[in-house]
Short mmCIF file of N, CA, C and O in Angstrom, two decimals:
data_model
loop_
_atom_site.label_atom_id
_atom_site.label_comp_id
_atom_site.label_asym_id
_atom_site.label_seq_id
_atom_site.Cartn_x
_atom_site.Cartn_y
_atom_site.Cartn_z
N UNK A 220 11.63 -8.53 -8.08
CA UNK A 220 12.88 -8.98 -7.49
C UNK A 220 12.61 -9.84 -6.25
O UNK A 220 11.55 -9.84 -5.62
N UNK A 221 14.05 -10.81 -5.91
CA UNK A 221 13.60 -11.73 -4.60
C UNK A 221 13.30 -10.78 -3.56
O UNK A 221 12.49 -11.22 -2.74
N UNK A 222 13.77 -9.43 -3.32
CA UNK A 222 13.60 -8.63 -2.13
C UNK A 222 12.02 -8.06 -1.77
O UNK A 222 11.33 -8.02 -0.75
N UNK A 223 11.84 -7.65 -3.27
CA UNK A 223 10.04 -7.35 -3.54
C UNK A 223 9.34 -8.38 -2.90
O UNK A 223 8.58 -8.32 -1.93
N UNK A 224 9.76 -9.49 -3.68
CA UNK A 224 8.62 -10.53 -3.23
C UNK A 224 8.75 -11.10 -1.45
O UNK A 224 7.96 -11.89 -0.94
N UNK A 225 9.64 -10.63 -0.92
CA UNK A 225 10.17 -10.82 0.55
C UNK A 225 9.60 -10.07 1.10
O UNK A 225 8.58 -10.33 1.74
N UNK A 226 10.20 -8.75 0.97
CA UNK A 226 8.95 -7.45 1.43
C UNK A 226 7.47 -7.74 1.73
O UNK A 226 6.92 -8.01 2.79
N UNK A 227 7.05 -7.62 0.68
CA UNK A 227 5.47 -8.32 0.36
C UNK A 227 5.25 -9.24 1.01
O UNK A 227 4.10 -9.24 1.46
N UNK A 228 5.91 -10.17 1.32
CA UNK A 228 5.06 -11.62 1.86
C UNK A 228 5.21 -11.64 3.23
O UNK A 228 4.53 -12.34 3.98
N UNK A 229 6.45 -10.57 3.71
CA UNK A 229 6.43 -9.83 5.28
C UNK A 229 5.06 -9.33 5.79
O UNK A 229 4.59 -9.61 6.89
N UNK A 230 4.45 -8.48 4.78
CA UNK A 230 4.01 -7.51 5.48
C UNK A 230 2.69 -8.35 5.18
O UNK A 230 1.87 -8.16 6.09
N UNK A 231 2.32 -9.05 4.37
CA UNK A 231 0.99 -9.76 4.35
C UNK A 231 1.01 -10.62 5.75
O UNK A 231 0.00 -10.64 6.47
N UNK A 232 1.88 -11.13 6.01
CA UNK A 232 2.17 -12.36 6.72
C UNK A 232 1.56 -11.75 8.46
O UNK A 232 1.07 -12.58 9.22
N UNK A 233 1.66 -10.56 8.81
CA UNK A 233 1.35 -10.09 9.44
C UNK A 233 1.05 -8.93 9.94
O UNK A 233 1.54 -8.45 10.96
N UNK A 234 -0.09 -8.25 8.97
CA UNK A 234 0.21 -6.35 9.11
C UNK A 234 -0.14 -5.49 10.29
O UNK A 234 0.33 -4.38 10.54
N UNK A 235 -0.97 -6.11 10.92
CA UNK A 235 -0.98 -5.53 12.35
C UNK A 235 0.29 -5.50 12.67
O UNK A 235 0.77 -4.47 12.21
N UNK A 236 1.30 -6.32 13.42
CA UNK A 236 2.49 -6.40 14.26
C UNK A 236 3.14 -5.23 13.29
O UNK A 236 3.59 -4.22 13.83
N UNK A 237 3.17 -5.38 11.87
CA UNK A 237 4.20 -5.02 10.95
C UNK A 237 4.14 -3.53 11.16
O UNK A 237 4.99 -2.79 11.67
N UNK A 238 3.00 -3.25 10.69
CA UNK A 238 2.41 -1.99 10.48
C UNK A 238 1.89 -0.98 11.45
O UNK A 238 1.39 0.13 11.26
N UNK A 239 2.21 -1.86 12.88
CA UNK A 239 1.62 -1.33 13.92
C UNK A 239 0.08 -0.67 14.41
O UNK A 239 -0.26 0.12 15.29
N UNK A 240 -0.73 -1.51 13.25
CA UNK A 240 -1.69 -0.69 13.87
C UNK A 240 -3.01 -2.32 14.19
O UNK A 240 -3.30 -3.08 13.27
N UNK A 241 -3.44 -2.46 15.31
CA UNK A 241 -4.42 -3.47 15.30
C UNK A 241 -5.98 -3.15 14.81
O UNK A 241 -6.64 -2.11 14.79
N UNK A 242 -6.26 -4.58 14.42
CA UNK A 242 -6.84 -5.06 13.37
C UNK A 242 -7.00 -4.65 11.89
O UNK A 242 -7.99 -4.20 11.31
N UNK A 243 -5.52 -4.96 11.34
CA UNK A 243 -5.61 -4.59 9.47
C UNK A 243 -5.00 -6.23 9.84
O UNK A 243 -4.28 -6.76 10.68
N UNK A 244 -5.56 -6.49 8.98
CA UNK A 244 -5.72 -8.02 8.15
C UNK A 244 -5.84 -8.24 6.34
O UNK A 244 -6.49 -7.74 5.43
N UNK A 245 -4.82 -9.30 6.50
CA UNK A 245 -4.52 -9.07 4.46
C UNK A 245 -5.70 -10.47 4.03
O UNK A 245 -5.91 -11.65 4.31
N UNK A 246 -6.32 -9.20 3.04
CA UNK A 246 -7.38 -10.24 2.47
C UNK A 246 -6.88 -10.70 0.82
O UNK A 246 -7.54 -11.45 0.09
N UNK A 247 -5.63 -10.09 0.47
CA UNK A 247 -5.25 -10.82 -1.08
C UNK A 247 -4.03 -10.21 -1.32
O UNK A 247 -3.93 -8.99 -1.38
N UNK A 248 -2.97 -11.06 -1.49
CA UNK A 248 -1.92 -10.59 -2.34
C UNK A 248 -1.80 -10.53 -3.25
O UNK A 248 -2.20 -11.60 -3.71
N UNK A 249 -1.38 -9.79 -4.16
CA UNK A 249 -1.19 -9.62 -5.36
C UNK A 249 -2.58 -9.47 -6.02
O UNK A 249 -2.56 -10.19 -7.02
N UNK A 250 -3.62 -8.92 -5.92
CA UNK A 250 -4.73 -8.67 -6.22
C UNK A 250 -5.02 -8.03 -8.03
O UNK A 250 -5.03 -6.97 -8.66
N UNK A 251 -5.14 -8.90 -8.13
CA UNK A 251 -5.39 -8.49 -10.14
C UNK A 251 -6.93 -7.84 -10.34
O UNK A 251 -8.03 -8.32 -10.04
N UNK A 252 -6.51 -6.38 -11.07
CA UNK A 252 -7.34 -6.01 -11.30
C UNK A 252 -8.08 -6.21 -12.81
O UNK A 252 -7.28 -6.42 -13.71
N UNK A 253 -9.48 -6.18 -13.18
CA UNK A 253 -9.53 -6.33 -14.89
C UNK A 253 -8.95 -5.37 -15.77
O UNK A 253 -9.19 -5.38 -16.98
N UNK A 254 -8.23 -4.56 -15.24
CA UNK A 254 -7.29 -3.56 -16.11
C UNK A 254 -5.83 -4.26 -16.49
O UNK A 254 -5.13 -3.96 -17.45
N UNK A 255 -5.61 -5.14 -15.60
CA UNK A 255 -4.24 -5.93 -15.52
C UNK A 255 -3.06 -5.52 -14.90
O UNK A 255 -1.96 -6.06 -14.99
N UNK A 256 -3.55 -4.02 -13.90
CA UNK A 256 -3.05 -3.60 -12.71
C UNK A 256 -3.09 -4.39 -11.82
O UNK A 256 -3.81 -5.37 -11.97
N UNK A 257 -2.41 -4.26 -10.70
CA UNK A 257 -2.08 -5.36 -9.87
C UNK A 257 -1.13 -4.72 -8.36
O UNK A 257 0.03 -4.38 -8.12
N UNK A 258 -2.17 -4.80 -7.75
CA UNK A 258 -2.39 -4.29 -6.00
C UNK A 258 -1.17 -5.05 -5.24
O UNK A 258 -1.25 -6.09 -5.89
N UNK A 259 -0.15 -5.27 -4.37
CA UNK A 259 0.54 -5.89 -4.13
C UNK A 259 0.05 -6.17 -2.86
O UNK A 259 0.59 -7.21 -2.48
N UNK A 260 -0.72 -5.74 -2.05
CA UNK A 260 -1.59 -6.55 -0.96
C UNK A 260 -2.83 -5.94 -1.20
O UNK A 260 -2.89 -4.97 -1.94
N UNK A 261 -3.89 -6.43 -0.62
CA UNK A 261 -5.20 -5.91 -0.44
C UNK A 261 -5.52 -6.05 1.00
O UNK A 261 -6.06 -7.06 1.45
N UNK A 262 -5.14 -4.90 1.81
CA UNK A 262 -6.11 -5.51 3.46
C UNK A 262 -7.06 -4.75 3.84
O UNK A 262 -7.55 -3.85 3.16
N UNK A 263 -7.41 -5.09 5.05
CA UNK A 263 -8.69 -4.52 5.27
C UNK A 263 -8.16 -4.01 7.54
O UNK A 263 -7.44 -4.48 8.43
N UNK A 264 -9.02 -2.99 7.36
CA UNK A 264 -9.10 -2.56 8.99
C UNK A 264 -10.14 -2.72 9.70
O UNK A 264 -11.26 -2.91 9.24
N UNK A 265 -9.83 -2.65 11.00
CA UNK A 265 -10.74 -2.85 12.38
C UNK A 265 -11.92 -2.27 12.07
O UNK A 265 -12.81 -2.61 12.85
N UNK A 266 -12.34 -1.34 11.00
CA UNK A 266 -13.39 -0.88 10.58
C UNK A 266 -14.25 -1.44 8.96
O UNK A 266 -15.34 -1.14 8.47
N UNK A 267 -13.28 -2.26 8.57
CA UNK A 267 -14.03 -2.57 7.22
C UNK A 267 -13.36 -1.86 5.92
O UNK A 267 -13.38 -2.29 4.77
N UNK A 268 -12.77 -0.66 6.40
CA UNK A 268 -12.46 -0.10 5.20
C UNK A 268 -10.98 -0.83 3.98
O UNK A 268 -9.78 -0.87 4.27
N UNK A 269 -11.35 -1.10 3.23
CA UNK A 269 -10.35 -1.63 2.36
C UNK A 269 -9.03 -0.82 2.07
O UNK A 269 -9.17 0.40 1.96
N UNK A 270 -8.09 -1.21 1.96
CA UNK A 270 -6.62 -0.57 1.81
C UNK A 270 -5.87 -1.50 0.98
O UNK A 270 -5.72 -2.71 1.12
N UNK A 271 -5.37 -0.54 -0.06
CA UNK A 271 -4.69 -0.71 -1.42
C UNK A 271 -3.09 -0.44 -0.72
O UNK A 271 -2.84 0.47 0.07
N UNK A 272 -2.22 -1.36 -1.16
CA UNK A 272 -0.89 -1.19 -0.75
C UNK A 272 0.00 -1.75 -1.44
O UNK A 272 0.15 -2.95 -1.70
N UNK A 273 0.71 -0.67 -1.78
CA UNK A 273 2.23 -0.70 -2.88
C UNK A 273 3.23 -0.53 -2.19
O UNK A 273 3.39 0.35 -1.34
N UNK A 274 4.49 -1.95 -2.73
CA UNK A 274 5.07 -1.82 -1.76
C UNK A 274 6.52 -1.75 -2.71
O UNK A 274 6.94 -2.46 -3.62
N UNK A 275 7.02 -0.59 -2.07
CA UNK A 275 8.61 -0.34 -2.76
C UNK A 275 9.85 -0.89 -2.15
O UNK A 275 9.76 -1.56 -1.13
N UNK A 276 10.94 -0.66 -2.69
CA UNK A 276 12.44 -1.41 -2.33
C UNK A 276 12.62 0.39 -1.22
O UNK A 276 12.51 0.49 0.01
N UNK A 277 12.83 1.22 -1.96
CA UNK A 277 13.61 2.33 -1.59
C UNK A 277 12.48 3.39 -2.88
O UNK A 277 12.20 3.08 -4.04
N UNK A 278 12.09 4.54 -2.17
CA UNK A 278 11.50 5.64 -2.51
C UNK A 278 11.99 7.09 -2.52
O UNK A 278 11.68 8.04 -1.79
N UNK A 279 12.90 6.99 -3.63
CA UNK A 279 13.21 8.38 -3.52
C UNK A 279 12.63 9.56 -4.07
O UNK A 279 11.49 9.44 -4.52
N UNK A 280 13.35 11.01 -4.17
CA UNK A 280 12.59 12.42 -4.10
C UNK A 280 12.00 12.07 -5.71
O UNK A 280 10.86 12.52 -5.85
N UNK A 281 12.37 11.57 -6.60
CA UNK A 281 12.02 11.63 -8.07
C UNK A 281 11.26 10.50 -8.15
O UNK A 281 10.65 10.19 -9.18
N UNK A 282 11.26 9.90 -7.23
CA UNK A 282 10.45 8.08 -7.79
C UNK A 282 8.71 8.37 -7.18
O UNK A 282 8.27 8.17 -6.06
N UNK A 283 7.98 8.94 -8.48
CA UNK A 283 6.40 8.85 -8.10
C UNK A 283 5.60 7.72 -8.78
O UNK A 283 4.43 7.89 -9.10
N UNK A 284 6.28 6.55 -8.99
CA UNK A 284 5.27 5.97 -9.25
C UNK A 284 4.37 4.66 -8.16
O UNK A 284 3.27 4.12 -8.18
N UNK A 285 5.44 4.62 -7.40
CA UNK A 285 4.88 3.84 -5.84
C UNK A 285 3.49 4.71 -5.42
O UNK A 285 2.36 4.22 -5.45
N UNK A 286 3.77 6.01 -5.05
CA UNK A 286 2.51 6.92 -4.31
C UNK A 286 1.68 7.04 -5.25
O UNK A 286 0.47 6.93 -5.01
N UNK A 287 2.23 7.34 -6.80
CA UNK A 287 0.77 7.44 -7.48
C UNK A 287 -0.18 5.69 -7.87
O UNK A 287 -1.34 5.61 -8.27
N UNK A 288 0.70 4.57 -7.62
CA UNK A 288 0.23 3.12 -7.87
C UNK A 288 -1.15 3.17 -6.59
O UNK A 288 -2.33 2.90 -6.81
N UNK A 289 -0.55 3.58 -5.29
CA UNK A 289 -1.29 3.47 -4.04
C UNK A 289 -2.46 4.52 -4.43
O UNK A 289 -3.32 4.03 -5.17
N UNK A 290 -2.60 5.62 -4.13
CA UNK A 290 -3.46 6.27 -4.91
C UNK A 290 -4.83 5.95 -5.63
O UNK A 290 -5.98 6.35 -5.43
N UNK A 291 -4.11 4.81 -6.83
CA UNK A 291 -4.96 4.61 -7.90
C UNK A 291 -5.14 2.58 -7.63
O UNK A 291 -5.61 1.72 -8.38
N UNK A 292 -4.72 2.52 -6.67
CA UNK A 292 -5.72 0.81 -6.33
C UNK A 292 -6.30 1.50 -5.07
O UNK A 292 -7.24 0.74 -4.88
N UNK A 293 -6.36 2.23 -4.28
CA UNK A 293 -7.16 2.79 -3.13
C UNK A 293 -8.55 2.94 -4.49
O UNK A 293 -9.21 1.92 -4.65
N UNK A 294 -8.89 4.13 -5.33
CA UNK A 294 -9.63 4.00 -5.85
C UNK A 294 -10.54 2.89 -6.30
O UNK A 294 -11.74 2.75 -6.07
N UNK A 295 -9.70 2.10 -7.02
CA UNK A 295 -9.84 0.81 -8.19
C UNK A 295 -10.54 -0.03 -6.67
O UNK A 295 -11.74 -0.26 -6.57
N UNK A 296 -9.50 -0.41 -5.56
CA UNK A 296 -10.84 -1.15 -4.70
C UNK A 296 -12.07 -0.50 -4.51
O UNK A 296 -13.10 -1.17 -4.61
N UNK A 297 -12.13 0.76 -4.23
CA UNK A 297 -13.59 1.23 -3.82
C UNK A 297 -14.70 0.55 -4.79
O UNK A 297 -15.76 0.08 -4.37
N UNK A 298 -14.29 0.57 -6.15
CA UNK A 298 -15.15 0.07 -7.08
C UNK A 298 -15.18 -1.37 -6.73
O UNK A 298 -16.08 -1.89 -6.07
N UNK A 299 -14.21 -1.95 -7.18
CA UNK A 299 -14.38 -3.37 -7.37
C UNK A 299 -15.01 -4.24 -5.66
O UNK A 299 -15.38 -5.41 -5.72
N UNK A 300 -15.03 -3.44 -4.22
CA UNK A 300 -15.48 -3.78 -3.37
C UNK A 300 -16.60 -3.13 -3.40
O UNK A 300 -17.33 -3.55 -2.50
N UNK A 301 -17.20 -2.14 -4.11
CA UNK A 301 -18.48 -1.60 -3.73
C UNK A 301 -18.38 -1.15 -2.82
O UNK A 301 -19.48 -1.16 -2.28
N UNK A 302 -17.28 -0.46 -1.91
CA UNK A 302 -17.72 0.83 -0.75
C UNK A 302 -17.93 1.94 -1.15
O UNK A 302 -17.47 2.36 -2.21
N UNK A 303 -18.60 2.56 -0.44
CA UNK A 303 -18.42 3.77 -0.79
C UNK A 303 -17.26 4.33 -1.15
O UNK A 303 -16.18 3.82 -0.85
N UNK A 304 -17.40 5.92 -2.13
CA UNK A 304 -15.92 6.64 -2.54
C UNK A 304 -15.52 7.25 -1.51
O UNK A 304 -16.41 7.60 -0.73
N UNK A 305 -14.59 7.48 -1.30
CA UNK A 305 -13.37 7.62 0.13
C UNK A 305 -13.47 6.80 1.66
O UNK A 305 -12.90 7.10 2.71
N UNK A 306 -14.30 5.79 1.41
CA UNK A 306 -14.02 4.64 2.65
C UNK A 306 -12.94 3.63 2.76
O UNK A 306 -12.96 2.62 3.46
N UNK A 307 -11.71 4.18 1.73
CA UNK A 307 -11.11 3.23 1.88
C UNK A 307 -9.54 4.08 2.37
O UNK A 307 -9.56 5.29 2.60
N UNK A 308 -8.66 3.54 2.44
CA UNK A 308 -7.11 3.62 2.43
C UNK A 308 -5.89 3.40 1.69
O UNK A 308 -5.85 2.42 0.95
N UNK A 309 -4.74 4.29 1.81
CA UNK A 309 -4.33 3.84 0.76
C UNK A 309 -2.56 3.70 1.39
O UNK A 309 -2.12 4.78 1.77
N UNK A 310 -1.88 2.85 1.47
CA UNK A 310 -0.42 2.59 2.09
C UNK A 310 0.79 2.56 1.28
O UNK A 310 0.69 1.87 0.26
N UNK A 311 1.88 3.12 1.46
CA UNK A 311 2.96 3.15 0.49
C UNK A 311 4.11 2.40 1.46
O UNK A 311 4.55 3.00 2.44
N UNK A 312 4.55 1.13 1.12
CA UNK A 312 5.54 0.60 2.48
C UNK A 312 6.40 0.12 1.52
O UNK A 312 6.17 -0.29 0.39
N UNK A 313 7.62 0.28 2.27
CA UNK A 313 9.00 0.58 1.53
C UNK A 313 10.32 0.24 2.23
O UNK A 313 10.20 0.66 3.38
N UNK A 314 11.21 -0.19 2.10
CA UNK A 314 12.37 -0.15 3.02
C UNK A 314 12.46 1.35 3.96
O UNK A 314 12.10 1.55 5.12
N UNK A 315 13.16 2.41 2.82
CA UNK A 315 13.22 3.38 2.72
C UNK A 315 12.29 4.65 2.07
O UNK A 315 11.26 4.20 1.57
N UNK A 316 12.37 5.55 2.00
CA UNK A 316 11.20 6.39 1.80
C UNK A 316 12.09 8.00 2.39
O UNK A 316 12.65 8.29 3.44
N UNK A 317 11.85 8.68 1.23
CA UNK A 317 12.85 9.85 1.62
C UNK A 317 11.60 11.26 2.32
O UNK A 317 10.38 11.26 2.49
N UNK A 318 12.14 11.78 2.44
CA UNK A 318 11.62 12.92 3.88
C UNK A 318 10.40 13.85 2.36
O UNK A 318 9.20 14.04 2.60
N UNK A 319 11.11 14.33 0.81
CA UNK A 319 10.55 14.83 0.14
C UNK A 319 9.17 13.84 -0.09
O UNK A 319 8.02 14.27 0.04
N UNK A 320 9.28 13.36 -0.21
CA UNK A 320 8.08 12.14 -0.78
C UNK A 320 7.05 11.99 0.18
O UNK A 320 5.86 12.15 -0.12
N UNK A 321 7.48 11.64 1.50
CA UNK A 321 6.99 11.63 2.50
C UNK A 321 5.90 12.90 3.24
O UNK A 321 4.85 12.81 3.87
N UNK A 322 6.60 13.84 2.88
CA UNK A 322 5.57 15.17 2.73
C UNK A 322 4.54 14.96 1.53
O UNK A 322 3.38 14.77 1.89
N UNK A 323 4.80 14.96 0.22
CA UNK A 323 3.73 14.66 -0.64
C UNK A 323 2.72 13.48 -0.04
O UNK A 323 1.49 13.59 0.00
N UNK A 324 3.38 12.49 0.34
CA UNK A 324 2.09 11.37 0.63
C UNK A 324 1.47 11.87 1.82
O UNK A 324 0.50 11.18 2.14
N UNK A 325 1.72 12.91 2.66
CA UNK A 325 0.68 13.66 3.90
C UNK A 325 -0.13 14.61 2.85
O UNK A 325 -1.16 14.77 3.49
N UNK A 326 -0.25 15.09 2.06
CA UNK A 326 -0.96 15.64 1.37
C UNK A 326 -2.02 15.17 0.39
O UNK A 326 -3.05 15.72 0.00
N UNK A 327 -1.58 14.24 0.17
CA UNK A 327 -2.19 13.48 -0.52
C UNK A 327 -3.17 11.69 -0.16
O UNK A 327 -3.79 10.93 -0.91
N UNK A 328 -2.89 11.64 1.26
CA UNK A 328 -3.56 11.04 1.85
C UNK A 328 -3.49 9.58 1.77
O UNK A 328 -4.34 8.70 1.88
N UNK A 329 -1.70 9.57 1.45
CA UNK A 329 -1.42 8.06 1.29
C UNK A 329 -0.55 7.77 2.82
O UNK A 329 0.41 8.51 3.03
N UNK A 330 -0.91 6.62 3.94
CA UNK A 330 0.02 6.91 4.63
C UNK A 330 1.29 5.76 4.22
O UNK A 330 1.23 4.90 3.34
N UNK A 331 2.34 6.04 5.07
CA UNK A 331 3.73 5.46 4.87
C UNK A 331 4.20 4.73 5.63
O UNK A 331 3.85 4.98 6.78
N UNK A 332 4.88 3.88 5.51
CA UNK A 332 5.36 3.00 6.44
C UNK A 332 6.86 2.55 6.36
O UNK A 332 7.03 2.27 5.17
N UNK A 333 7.57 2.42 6.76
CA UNK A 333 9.04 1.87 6.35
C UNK A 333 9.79 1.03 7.22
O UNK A 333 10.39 1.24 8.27
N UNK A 334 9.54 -0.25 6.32
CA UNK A 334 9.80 -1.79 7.33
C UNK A 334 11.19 -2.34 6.37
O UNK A 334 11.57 -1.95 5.27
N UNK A 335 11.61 -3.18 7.10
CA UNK A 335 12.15 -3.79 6.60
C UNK A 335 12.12 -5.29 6.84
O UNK A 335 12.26 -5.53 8.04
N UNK A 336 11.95 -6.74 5.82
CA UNK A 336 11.82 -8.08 6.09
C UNK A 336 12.83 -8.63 6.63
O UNK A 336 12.66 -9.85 6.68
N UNK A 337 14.09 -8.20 7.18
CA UNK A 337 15.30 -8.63 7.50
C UNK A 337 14.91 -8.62 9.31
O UNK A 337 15.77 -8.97 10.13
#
């Protein structure tokens, strides 16, 4: 959707300011994997470590497929960058993002973010 692709080109455009945290820098949008999965940013942090990031409209208590997408390109980069397994990160950024979900992704070691391009 035009909002997706707005979202997305927000948060590439500048993820430090966005995301609040300095030095994450976007090294690929829309990052195609040889599976024909497809990363909606690829950045990287003040440390090197690569971060896989899926980015939703609105995340609610039943909608797992944003946290499990993040999840599984956090993995998929480790390979395809050659870091080591668990040197990387994994981000779920969203307009919205409900409080249930939000507990699962602290458990699961995706963090969250909730921006909006407006």
């Amino acid at each position: 959707s035009k909002e997706h692709f707005e979202l997305k080109n927000y948060v590439a455009s500048n993820p430090a300011k966005i995301l609040k945290e300095d030095g994450l820098s976007a090294l690929k949008v829309e990052y195609e994997f040889p599976t024909q999965d497809r990363a909606d940013i690829v950045l990287e942090d003040k440390y090197g470590r690569i971060i896989g990031v899926e980015i939703e409209l609105e995340v609610n208590d039943d909608d797992n497929q944003g946290p499990i997408q993040s999840i599984k390109y956090r993995r998929m980069l480790e390979w395809m960058f050659n870091t080591s397994p668990g040197d990387s990160r994994s981000f779920l950024v969203a307009n919205k993002i409900s409080r249930k979900i939000k507990k699962k992704c602290k458990v699961y070691g995706i963090e969250f973010f909730e921006v909006s391009a407006s």
